[in-house]
């Protein structure tokens, strides 16, 4: 799996979480949402940076 598809998969996961998470929908603190947002940022950063793509081992 490439870093780009990992970022897309994390984003899908995040959207699915938003769908069922009331705190996230009203912008309240949510531990799971925070974790997903961090993972998404990291996955996107990896997708942007070609030097990172080799380290992508699907660790999520
Ligand atoms: Zn949430």
GROMACS .gro file of C-alpha atoms in nm, residues 14-46:
model
   33
   14UNK     CA    1  -1.217   0.943   0.984
   15UNK     CA    2  -1.530   1.019   0.781
   16UNK     CA    3  -1.689   0.699   0.906
   17UNK     CA    4  -1.605   0.804   1.261
   18UNK     CA    5  -1.758   1.151   1.210
   19UNK     CA    6  -2.073   0.986   1.083
   20UNK     CA    7  -2.134   0.817   1.415
   21UNK     CA    8  -1.965   1.052   1.661
   22UNK     CA    9  -2.174   1.326   1.817
   23UNK     CA   10  -1.884   1.510   1.994
   24UNK     CA   11  -1.691   1.538   1.666
   25UNK     CA   12  -1.996   1.670   1.482
   26UNK     CA   13  -2.040   1.955   1.730
   27UNK     CA   14  -1.661   2.011   1.755
   28UNK     CA   15  -1.632   1.886   2.110
   29UNK     CA   16  -1.320   1.706   2.237
   30UNK     CA   17  -1.309   1.344   2.125
   31UNK     CA   18  -1.018   1.115   2.197
   32UNK     CA   19  -1.084   0.884   1.904
   33UNK     CA   20  -1.138   1.183   1.674
   34UNK     CA   21  -0.814   1.344   1.791
   35UNK     CA   22  -0.626   1.022   1.726
   36UNK     CA   23  -0.775   0.996   1.378
   37UNK     CA   24  -0.695   1.359   1.298
   38UNK     CA   25  -0.334   1.306   1.407
   39UNK     CA   26  -0.311   0.985   1.204
   40UNK     CA   27  -0.459   1.165   0.905
   41UNK     CA   28  -0.210   1.451   0.933
   42UNK     CA   29   0.079   1.206   0.962
   43UNK     CA   30  -0.047   0.995   0.672
   44UNK     CA   31  -0.087   1.305   0.455
   45UNK     CA   32   0.257   1.430   0.551
   46UNK     CA   33   0.397   1.091   0.453
   0.00000   0.00000   0.00000
